[in-house]
Short mmCIF file of C-alpha atoms in Angstrom, two decimals:
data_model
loop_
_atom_site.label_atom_id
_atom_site.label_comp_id
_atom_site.label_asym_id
_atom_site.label_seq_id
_atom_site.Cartn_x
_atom_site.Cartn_y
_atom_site.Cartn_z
CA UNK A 1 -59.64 88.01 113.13
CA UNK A 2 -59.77 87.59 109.32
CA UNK A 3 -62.93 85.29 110.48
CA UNK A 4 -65.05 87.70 112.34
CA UNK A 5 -68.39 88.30 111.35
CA UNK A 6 -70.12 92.01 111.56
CA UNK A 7 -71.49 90.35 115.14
CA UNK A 8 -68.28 89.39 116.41
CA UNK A 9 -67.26 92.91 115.37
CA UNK A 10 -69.96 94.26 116.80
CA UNK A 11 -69.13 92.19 120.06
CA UNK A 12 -65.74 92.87 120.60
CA UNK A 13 -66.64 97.12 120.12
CA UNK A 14 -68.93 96.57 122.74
CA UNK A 15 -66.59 94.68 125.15
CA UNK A 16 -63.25 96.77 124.19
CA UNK A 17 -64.50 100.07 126.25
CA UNK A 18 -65.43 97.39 129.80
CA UNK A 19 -61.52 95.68 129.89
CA UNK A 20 -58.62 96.61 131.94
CA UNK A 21 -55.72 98.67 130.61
CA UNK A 22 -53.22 95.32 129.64
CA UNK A 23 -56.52 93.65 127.96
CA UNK A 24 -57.20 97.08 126.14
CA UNK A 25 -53.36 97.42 124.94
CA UNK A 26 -53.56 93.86 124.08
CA UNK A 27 -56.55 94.32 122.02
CA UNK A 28 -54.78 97.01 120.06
CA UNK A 29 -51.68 95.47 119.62
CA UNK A 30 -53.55 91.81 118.26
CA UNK A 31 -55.66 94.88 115.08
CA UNK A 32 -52.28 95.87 113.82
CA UNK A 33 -52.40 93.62 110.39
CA UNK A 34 -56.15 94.04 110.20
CA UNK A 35 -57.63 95.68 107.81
CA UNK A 36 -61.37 97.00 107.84
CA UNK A 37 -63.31 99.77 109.14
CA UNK A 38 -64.52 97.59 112.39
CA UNK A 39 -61.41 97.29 113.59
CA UNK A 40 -59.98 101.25 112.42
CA UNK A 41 -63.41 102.37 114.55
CA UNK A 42 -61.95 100.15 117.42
CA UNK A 43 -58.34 101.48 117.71
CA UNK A 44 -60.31 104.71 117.38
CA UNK A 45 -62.40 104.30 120.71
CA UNK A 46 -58.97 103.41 122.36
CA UNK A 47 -57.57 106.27 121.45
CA UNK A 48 -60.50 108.03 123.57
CA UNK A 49 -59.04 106.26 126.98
CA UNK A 50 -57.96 108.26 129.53
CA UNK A 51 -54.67 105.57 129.82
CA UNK A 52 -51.86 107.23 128.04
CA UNK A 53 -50.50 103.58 127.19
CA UNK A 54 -54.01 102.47 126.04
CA UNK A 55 -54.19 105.43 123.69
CA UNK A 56 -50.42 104.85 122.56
CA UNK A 57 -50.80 101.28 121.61
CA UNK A 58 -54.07 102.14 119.81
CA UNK A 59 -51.27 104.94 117.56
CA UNK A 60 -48.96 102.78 117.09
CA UNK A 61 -50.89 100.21 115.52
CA UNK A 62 -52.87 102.90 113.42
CA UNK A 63 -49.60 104.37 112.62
CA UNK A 64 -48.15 100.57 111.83
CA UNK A 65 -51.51 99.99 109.48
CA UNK A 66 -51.21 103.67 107.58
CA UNK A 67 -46.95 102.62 107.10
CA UNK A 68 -48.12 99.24 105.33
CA UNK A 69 -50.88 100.95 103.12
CA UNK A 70 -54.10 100.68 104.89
CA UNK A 71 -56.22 104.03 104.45
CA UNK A 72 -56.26 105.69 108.02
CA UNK A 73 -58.33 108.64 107.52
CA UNK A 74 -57.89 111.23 110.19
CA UNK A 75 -61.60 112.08 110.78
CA UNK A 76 -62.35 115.20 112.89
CA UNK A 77 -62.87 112.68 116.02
CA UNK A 78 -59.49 110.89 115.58
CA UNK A 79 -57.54 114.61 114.69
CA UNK A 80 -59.20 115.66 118.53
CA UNK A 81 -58.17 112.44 120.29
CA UNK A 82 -54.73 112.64 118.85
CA UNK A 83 -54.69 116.38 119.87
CA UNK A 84 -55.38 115.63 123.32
CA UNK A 85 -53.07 112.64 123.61
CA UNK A 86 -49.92 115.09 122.66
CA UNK A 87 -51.12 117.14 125.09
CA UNK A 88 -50.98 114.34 127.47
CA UNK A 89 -48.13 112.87 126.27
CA UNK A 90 -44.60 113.68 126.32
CA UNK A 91 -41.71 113.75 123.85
CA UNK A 92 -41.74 110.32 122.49
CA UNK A 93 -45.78 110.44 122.31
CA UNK A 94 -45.80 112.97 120.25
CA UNK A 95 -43.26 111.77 118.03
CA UNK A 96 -45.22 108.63 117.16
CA UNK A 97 -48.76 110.81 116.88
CA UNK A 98 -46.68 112.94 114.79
CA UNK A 99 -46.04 110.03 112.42
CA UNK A 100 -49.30 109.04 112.65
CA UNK A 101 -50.37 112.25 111.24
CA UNK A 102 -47.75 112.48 108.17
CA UNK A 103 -48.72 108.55 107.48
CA UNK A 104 -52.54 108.95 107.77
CA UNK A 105 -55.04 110.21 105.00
CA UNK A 106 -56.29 113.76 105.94
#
């Protein structure tokens, strides 16, 4: 992904939201190590799914970016998704959007 151009960005926001749940997940997992606001507004869309594992595996690789030293900035959109996704969630849910939180720029 180090390759992409702004269109292939571009593309692959516009396909992300059409995919299936494993394609989605996949597709968050393959950003973690990628670093650039393209792919931070991606994992941000996932975390707008309404598939609790979709929005998980978009925190955990924003969570696994903010750990290494990418700037995650918790924007007033992402604080609200992550809001309603411990809602949602469950113990060990919140415990990894907790993280997120304490590991993320606010």
């Amino acid at each position: 992904m180090d390759g992409f151009s702004d269109t292939d960005w571009a593309k692959l926001r516009g396909v992300c939201a059409t995919k299936g749940t494993a394609w989605q997940i996949r597709c968050a997992e393959m950003l973690d190590g990628t670093v650039n606001s393209a792919a931070l507004e991606i994992l941000t869309s996932l975390m707008a799914s309404r598939n609790r594992d979709v929005v998980m595996a978009a925190a955990e690789t924003l969570l696994s970016l903010a750990q290494t030293g990418t700037s995650v900035e918790v924007t007033p959109q992402l604080s609200a998704l992550i809001s309603k996704a411990r809602m949602n969630g469950g113990d060990p849910y919140g415990f990894v959007l907790d993280l997120l939180l304490k590991n993320s720029k606010t």
